Coordinates of C-alpha atoms in Angstrom, one line a residue:
X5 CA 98.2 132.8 101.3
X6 CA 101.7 131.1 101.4
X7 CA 100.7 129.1 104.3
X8 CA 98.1 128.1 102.9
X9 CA 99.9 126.7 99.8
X10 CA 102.6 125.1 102.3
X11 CA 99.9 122.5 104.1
X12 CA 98.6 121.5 100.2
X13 CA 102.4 120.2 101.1
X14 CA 101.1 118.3 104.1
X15 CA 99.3 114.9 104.6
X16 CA 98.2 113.9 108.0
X17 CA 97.2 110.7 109.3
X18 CA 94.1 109.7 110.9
X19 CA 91.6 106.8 112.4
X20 CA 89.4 105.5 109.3
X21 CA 86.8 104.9 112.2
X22 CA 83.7 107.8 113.0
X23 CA 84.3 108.3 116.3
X24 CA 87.5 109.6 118.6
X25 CA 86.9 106.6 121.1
X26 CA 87.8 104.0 118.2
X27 CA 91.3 105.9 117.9
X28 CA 93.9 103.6 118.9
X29 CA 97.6 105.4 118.1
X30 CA 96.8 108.9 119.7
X31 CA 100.1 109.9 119.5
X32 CA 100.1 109.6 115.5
X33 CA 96.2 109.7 114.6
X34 CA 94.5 113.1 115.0
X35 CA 90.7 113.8 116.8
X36 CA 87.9 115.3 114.8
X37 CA 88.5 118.4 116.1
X38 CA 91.7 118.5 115.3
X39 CA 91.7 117.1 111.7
X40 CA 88.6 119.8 111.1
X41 CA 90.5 122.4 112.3
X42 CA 93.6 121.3 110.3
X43 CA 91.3 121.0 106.8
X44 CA 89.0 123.5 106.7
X45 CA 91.2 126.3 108.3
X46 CA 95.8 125.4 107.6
X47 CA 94.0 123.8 104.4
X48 CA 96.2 120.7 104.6
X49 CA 96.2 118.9 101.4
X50 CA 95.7 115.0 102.3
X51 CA 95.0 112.2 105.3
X52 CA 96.1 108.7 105.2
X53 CA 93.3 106.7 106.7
X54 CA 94.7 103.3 109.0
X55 CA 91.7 101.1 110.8
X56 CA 87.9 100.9 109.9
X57 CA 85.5 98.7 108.2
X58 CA 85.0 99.3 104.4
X59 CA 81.6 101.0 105.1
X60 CA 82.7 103.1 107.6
X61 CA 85.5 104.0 105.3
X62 CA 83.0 105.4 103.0
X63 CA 81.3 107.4 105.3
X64 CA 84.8 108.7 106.3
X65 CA 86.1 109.9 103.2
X66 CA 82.7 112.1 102.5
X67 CA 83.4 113.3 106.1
X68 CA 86.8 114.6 105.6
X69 CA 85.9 115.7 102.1
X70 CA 83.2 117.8 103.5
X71 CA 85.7 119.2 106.5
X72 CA 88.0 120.4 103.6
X73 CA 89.0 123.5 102.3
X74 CA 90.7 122.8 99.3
X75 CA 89.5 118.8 98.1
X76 CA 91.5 116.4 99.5
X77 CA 94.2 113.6 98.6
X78 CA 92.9 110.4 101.0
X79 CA 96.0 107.6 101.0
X80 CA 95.9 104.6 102.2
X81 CA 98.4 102.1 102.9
X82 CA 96.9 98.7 100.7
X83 CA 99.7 97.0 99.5
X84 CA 97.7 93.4 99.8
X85 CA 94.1 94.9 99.0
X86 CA 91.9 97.3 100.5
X87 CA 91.1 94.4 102.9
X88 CA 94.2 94.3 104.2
X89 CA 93.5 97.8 106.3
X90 CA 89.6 97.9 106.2
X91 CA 87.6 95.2 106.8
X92 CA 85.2 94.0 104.4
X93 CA 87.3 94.5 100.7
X94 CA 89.4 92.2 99.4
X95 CA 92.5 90.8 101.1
X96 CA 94.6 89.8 98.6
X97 CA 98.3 87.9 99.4
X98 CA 101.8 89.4 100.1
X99 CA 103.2 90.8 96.6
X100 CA 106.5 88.2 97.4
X101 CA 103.5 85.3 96.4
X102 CA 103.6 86.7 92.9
X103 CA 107.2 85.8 92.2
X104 CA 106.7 81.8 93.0
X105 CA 104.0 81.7 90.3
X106 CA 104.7 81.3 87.0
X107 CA 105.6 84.7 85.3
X108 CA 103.0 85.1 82.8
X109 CA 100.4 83.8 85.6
X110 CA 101.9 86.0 88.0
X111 CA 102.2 89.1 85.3
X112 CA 97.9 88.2 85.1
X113 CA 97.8 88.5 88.4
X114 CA 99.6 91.3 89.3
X115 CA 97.5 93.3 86.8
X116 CA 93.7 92.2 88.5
X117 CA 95.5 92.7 92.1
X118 CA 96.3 96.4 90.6
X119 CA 92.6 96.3 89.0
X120 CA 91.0 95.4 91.7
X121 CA 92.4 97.2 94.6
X122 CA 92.0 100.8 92.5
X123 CA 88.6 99.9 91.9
X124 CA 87.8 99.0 95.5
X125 CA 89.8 101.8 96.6
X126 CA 88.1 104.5 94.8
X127 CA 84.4 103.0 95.7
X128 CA 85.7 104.0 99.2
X129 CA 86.9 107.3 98.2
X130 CA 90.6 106.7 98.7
X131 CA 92.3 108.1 95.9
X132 CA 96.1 107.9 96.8
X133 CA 97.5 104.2 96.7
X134 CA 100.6 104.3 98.9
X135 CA 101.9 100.9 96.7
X136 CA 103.6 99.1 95.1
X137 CA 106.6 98.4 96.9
X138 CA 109.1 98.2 94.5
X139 CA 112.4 97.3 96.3
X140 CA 114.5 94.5 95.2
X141 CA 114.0 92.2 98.5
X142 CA 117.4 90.1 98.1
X143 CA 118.1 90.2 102.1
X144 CA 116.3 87.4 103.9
X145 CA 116.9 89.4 107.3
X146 CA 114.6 92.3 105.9
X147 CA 112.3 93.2 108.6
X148 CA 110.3 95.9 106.8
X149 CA 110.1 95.3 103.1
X150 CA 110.3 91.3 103.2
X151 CA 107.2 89.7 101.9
X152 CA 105.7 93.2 100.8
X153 CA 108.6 92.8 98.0
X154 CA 107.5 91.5 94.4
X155 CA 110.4 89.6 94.6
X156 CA 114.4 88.9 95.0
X157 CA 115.6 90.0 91.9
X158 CA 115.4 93.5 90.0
X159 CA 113.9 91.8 86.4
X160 CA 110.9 90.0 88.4
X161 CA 109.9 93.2 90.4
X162 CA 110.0 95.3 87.5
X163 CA 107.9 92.9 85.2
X164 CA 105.4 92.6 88.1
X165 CA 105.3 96.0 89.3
X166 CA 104.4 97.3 85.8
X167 CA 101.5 95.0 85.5
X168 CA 100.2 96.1 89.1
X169 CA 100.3 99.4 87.7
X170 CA 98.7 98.8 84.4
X171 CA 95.6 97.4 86.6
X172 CA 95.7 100.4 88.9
X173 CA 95.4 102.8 86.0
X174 CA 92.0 101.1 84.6
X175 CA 91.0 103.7 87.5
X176 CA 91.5 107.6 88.3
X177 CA 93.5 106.9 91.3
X178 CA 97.5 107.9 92.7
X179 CA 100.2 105.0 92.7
X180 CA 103.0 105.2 94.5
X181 CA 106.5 103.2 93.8
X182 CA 108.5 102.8 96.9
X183 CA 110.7 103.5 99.0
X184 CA 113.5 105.3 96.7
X185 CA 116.3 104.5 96.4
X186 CA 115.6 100.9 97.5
X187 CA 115.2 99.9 101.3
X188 CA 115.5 95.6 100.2
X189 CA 118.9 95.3 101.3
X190 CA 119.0 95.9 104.9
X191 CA 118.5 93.9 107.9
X192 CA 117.6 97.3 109.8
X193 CA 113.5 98.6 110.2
X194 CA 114.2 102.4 109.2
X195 CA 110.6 102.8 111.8
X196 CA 113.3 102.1 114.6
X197 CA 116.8 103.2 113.2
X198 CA 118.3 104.5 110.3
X199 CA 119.6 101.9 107.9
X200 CA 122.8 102.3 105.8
X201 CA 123.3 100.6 102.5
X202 CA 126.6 100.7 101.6
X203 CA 126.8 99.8 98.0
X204 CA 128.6 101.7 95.3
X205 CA 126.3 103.8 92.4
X206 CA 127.4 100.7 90.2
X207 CA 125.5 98.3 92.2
X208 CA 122.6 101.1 93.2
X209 CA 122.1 101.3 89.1
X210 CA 122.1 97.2 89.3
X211 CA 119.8 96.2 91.6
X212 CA 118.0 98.7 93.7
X213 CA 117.1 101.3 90.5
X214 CA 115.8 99.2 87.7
X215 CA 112.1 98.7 89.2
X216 CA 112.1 102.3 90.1
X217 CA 113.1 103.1 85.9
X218 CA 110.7 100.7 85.1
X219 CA 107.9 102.6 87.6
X220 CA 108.5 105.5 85.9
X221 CA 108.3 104.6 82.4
X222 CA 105.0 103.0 83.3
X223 CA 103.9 106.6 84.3
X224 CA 103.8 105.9 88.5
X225 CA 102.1 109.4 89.9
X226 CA 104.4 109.5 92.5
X227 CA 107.4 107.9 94.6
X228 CA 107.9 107.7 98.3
X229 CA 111.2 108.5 99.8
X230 CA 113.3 105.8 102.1
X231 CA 115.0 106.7 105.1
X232 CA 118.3 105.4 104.5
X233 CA 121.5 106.5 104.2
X234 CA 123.5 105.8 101.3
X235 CA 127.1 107.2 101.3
X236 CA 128.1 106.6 98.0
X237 CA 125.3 109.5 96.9
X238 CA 125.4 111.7 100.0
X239 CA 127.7 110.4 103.7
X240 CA 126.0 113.2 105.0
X241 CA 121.8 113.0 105.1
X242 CA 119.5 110.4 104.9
X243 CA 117.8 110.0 101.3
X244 CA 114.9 111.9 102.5
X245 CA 116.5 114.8 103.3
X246 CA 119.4 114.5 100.7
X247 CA 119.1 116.9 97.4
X248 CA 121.9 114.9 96.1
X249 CA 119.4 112.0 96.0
X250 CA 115.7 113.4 95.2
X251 CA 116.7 115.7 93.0
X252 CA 120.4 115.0 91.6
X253 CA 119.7 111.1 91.5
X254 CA 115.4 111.1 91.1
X255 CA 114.9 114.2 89.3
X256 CA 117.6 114.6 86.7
X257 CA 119.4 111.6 86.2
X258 CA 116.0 109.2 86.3
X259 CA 114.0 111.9 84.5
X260 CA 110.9 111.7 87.4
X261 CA 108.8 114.6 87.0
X262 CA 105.7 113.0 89.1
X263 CA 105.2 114.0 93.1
X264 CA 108.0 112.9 95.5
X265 CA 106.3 112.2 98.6
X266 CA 108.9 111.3 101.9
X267 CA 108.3 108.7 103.7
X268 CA 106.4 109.1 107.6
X269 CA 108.6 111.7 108.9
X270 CA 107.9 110.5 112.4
X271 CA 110.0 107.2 111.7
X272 CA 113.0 107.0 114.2
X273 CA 115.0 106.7 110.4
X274 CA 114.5 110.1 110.4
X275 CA 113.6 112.1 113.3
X276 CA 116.4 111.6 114.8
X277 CA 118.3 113.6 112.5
X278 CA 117.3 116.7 113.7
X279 CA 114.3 118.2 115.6
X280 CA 110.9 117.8 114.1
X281 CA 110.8 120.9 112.1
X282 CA 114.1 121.5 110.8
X283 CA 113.1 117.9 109.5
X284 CA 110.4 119.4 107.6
X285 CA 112.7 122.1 106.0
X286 CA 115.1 120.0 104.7
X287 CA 113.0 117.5 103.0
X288 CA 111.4 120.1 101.4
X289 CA 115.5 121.6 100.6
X290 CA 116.1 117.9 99.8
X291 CA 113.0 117.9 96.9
X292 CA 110.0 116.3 98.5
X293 CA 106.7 118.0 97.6
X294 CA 104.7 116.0 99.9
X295 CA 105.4 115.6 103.5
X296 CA 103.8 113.0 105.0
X297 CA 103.0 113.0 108.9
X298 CA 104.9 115.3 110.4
X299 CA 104.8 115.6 114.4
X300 CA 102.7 118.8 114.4
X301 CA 101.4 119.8 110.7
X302 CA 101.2 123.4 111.9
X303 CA 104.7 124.0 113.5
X304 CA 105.7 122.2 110.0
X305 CA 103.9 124.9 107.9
X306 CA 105.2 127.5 109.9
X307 CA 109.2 126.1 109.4
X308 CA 108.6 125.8 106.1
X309 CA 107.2 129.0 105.8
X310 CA 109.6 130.9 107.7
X311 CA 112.5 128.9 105.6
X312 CA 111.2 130.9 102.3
X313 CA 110.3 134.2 104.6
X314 CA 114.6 134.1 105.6
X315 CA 115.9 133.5 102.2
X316 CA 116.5 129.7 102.6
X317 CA 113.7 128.4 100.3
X318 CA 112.4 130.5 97.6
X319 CA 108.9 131.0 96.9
X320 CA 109.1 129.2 93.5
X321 CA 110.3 126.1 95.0
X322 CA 107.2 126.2 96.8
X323 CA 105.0 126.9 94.3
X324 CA 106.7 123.9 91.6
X325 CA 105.3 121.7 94.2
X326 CA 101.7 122.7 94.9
X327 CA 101.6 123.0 91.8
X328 CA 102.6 119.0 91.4
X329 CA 100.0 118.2 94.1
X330 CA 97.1 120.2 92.1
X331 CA 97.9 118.5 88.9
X332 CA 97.5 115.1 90.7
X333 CA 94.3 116.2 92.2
X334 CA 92.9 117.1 88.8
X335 CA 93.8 113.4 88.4
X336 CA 91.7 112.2 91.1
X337 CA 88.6 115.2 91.0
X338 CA 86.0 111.9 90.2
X339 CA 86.8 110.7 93.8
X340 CA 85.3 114.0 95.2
X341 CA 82.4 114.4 93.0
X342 CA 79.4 112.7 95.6
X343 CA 76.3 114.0 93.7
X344 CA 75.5 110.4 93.3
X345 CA 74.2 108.3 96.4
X346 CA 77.1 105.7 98.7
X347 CA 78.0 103.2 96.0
X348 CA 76.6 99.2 96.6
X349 CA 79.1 98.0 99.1
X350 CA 78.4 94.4 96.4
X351 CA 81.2 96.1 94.9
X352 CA 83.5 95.0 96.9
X353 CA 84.9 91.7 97.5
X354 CA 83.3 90.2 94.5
X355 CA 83.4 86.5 93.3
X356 CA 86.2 87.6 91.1
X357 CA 88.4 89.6 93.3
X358 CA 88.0 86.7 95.8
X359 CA 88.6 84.4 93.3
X360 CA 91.5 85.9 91.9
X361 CA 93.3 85.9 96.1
X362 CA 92.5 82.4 96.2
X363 CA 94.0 81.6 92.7
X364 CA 97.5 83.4 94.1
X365 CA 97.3 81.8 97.2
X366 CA 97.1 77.9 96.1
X367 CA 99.4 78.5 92.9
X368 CA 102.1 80.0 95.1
X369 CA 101.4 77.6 97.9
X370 CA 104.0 74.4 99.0
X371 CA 103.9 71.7 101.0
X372 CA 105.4 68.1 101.5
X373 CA 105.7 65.6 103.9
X374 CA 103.4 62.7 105.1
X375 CA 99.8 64.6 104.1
X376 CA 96.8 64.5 105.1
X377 CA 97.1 64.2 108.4
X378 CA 95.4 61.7 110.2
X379 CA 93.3 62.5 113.5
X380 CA 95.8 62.3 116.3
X381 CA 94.2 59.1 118.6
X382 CA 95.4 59.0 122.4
X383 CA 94.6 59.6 125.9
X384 CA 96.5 62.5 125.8
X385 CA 94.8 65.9 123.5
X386 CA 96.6 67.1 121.0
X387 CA 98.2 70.7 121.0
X388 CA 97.4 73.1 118.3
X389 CA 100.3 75.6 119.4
X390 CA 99.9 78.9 117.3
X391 CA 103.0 81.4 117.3
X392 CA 102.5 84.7 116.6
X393 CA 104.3 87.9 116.7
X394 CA 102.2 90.3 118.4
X395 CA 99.3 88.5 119.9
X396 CA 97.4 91.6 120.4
X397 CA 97.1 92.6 117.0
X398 CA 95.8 89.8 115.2
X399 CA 93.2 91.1 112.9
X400 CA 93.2 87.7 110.6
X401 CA 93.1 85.5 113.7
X402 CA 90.2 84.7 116.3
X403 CA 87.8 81.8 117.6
X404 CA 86.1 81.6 114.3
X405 CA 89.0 81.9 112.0
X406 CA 89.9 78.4 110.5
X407 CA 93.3 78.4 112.0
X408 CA 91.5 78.0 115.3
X409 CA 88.3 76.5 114.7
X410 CA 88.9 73.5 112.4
X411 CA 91.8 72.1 114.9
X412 CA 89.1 72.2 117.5
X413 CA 86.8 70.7 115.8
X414 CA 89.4 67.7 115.5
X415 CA 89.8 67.8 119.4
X416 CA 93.2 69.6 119.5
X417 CA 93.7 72.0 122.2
X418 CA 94.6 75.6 121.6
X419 CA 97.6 78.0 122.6
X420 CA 98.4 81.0 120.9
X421 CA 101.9 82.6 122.3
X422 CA 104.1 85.3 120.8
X423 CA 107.5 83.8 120.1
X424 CA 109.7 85.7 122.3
X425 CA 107.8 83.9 125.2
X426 CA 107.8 80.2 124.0
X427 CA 111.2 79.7 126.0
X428 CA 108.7 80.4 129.3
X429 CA 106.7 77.2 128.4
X430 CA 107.4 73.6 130.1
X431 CA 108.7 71.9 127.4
X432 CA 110.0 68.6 129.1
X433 CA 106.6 68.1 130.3
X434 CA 104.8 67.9 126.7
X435 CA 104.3 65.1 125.4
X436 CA 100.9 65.0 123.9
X437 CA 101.1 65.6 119.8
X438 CA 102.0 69.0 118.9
X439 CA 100.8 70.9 115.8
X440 CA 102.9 73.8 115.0
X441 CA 101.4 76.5 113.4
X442 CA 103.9 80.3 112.8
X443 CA 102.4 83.3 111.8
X444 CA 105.4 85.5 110.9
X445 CA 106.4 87.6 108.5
X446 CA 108.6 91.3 107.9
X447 CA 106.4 93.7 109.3
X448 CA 107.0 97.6 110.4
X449 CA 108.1 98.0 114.0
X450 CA 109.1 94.5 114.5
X451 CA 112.5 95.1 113.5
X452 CA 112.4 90.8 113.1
X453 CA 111.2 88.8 110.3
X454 CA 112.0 85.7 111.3
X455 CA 113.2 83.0 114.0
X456 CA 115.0 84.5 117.3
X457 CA 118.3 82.2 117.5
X458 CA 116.9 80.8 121.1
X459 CA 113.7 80.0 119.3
X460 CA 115.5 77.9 116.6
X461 CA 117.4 76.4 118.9
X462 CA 114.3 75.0 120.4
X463 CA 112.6 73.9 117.4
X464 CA 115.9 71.9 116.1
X465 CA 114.6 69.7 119.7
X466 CA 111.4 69.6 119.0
X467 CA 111.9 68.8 114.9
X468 CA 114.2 65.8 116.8
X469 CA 112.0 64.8 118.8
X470 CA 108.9 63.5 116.8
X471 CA 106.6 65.7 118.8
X472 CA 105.7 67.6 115.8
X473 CA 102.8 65.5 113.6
X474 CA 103.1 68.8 111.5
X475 CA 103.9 72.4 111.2
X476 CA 102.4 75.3 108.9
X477 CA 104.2 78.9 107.8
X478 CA 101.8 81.6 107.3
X479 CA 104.0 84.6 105.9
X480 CA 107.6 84.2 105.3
X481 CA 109.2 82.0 103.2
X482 CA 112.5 82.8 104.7
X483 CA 111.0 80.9 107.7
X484 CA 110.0 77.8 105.9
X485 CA 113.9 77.7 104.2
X486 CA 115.5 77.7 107.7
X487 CA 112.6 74.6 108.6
X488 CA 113.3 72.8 105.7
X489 CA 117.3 72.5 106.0
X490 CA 116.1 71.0 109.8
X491 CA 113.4 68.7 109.6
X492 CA 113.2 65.4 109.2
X493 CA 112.2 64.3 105.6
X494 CA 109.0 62.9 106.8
X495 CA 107.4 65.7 108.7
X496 CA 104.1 67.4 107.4
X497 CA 104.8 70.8 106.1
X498 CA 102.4 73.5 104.9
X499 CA 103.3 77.0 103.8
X500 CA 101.4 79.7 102.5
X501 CA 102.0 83.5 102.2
X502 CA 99.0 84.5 103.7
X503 CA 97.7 85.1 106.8
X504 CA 94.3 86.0 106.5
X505 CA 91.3 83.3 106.8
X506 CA 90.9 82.5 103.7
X507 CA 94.9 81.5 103.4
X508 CA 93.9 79.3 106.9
X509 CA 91.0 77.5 104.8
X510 CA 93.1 76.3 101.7
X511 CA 95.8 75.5 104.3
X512 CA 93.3 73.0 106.3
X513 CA 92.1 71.2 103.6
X514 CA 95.6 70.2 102.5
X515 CA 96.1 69.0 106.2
X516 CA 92.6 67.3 106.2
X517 CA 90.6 67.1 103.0
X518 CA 87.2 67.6 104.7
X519 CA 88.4 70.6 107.2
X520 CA 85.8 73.4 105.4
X521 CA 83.2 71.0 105.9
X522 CA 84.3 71.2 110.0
X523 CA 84.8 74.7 110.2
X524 CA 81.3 75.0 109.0
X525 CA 80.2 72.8 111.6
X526 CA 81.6 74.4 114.3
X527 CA 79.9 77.1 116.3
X528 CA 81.6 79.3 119.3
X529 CA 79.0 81.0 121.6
X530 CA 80.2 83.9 123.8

């Protein structure tokens, strides 16, 4: 009976997709047989769904509902929409796009972002929205938070963050502020080390804990844990596993009496702390009631469980959080109740919801420079050189996407090379026109959000040189900064904070007026 309350503690990840042979992280992302074995027998209490179409996404949520033994919490990762993850729903812009809008505007905004995305989320059956992000992004080298940030300063992600939660709450679904204490000022990816943040508790209470207060006061369900280590609360564990922090700092000085949930505990930030199930027991010591992904949910549920058998943990601990995560189910019951037949996927991606991305994207858009372009003419074709950061996940980018299609339609050749390798290309050789187009941004696992130093180097020539008729930023405007101090005052410059196609649309038709009307015209057969 105890172990069965311990997994209501546990949320494991899993493919959004049907079918095992559409997995594509086995190491993290459990088989159907697994994930029926873990529901309907350990009981765990929740998945968090990564990859899918929005209509397999429904099917997928009744699926797992279905395997369950007690119903389930189904997260989600949606931080830019629920088209950011699953294909099909709205894909709304990076949260940083907020802050270069006008605050009221952006306020508006924030509030149909939230609006939308619970409604979309919950037609899906996901009932757990692993956002906002709420750090305070004031480091430009940020590889993990970056973009995903509302903003720079405490006072804009707080005002923005509280709207995006006011539209969330229009539906009976889970917000999630995070990563406590605040993981905006580091230049370190806690999915590949463990970041320190060295500032004093006057400077945590500055900066880094406002949005959190104002999360809270705004009634956020719950509120992930960062894997950092902050010395000035605890020199000896990370924030995740720290009791100092989730309880001393979250739970009686901020007053949070909502679910803590940590953070992926198979993040090299913290599983390299101690071994995998020691982990386990120490968040729980620490004052999580949720763990998310541990390595092996059932060698986590026994640690745990042995922890209270030996004295370590007491039962009541225990049972304060289950009985968190079965007040925030009673929340969420609606998403479970499928008496009704699979709701109109019309629902999703509406005129509106579209309308409102597009609104965000051109109000927070910028560009200068010699525009529109004109047609290069020449013997020599021009080069449509696209620079991406991992060219074999590029869900917003293909042969139809208007990135690619409307440059070919203008007779410009296409490259598309991940940074680290534009060094290998033949430089002195080009001399045909060269359109630069860079799709980066902070990301997880990249532990880069921006320009290597080699690769700025080489741009300072090419900006020099007069190759460049024009370049484009889709992502980070910390990119565009480092462009602008190094360009010359005439060069054609697009930026945008999206990546997705329709960000590439509104982009083309400031570089030429009648691109939609060529992207429509062009056709690629296969």
């Amino acid at each position: 009976m105890l172990k069965s309350k311990i997994a209501q503690m546990i949320v494991v990840r899993t493919s959004g997709h049907l079918f095992d042979s559409q997995i594509r992280y086995p190491r993290w992302e459990a088989t159907s047989e697994q994930l029926h074995y873990w529901l309907s027998e350990l009981n765990i209490g929740g998945v968090i769904l990564l990859g899918g179409s929005a209509a397999e996404l429904q099917a997928r949520s009744r699926q797992l509902q279905a395997w369950a033994h007690t119903p389930l919490l189904i997260a989600a990762d949606i931080e830019e929409g629920v088209g950011q993850r699953f294909e099909g729903a709205t894909w709304f812009p990076p949260p940083m796009a907020l802050a270069d809008i006008s605050p009221i505007l952006a306020q508006n905004y924030a509030r149909s972002m939230g609006e939308v995305i619970a409604q979309e989320a919950l037609a899906l059956g996901i009932n757990w929205l692993f956002a906002p992000v709420v750090d305070v992004n004031n480091n430009p080298d940020n590889p993990v938070i970056n973009v995903r940030s509302f903003g720079e300063t405490p006072e804009t992600v707080s005002q923005l963050i509280t709207a995006f939660l006011e539209g969330c709450q229009t539906s009976p679904v889970l917000t999630t502020a995070k990563h406590f204490p605040g993981h905006g000022d580091t230049a370190v990816d806690s999915h590949v080390h463990l970041p320190v943040i060295p500032h004093s508790p006057e400077r945590l209470a500055e900066v880094e804990l406002p949005p959190f207060a104002a999360a809270i006061a705004q009634g956020v369900d719950s509120i992930m844990t960062a894997h950092l280590q902050i010395p000035a609360w605890d020199a000896e564990y990370p924030a995740t596993l720290s009791s100092a922090i989730l309880t001393g700092q979250l739970r009686q000085q901020m007053g949070f009496e909502g679910l803590i949930v940590t953070d992926a505990l198979i993040m090299a930030g913290v599983a390299h702390f101690a071994d995998a199930q020691e982990i386990c027991v120490q968040a729980v010591e620490a004052g999580a009631d949720v763990l998310l992904m541990p390595e092996n949910p059932e060698l986590a549920i026994e640690a745990v469980y042995e922890a209270v058998q030996s004295g370590r943990i007491s039962e009541q601990r225990i049972l304060e959080s289950v009985e968190r995560v079965q007040q925030v189910k009673g929340k969420v019951a609606p998403s479970w109740q499928f008496d009704e037949p699979l709701v109109d996927l019309g629902q999703l991606a509406t005129p509106m919801a579209e309308a409102t991305s597009e609104a965000i994207l051109k109000h927070s858009m910028q560009h200068g420079g010699s525009l529109p372009l004109s047609v290069p003419q020449g013997a020599e074709k021009p080069l449509n050189l696209v620079v991406v950061q991992d060219a074999l996940n590029l869900p917003f980018l293909g042969a139809h996407t208007p990135a690619i299609a409307i440059p070919q339609q203008l007779g410009y050749e296409c490259q598309v090379i991940e940074q680290q390798h534009l060094e290998r290309l033949n430089w002195d050789a080009l001399t045909s026109p060269l359109l630069l187009q860079l799709f980066i941004r902070g990301n997880p696992f990249r532990n880069s959000a921006g320009l290597s130093p080699n690769v700025q180097s080489l741009f300072k020539g090419l900006l020099k040189s007069g190759t460049i008729v024009g370049f484009v930023i889709y992502g980070s405007p910390y990119v565009l900064k480092w462009l602008q101090t190094n360009e010359p005052e005439s060069s054609a410059w697009v930026f945008t904070y999206g990546q997705m196609p329709q960000a590439q649309r509104l982009v083309w038709e400031v570089l030429y007026p009648d691109a939609s009307k060529m992207e429509q015209a062009g056709e690629v057969f296969i």
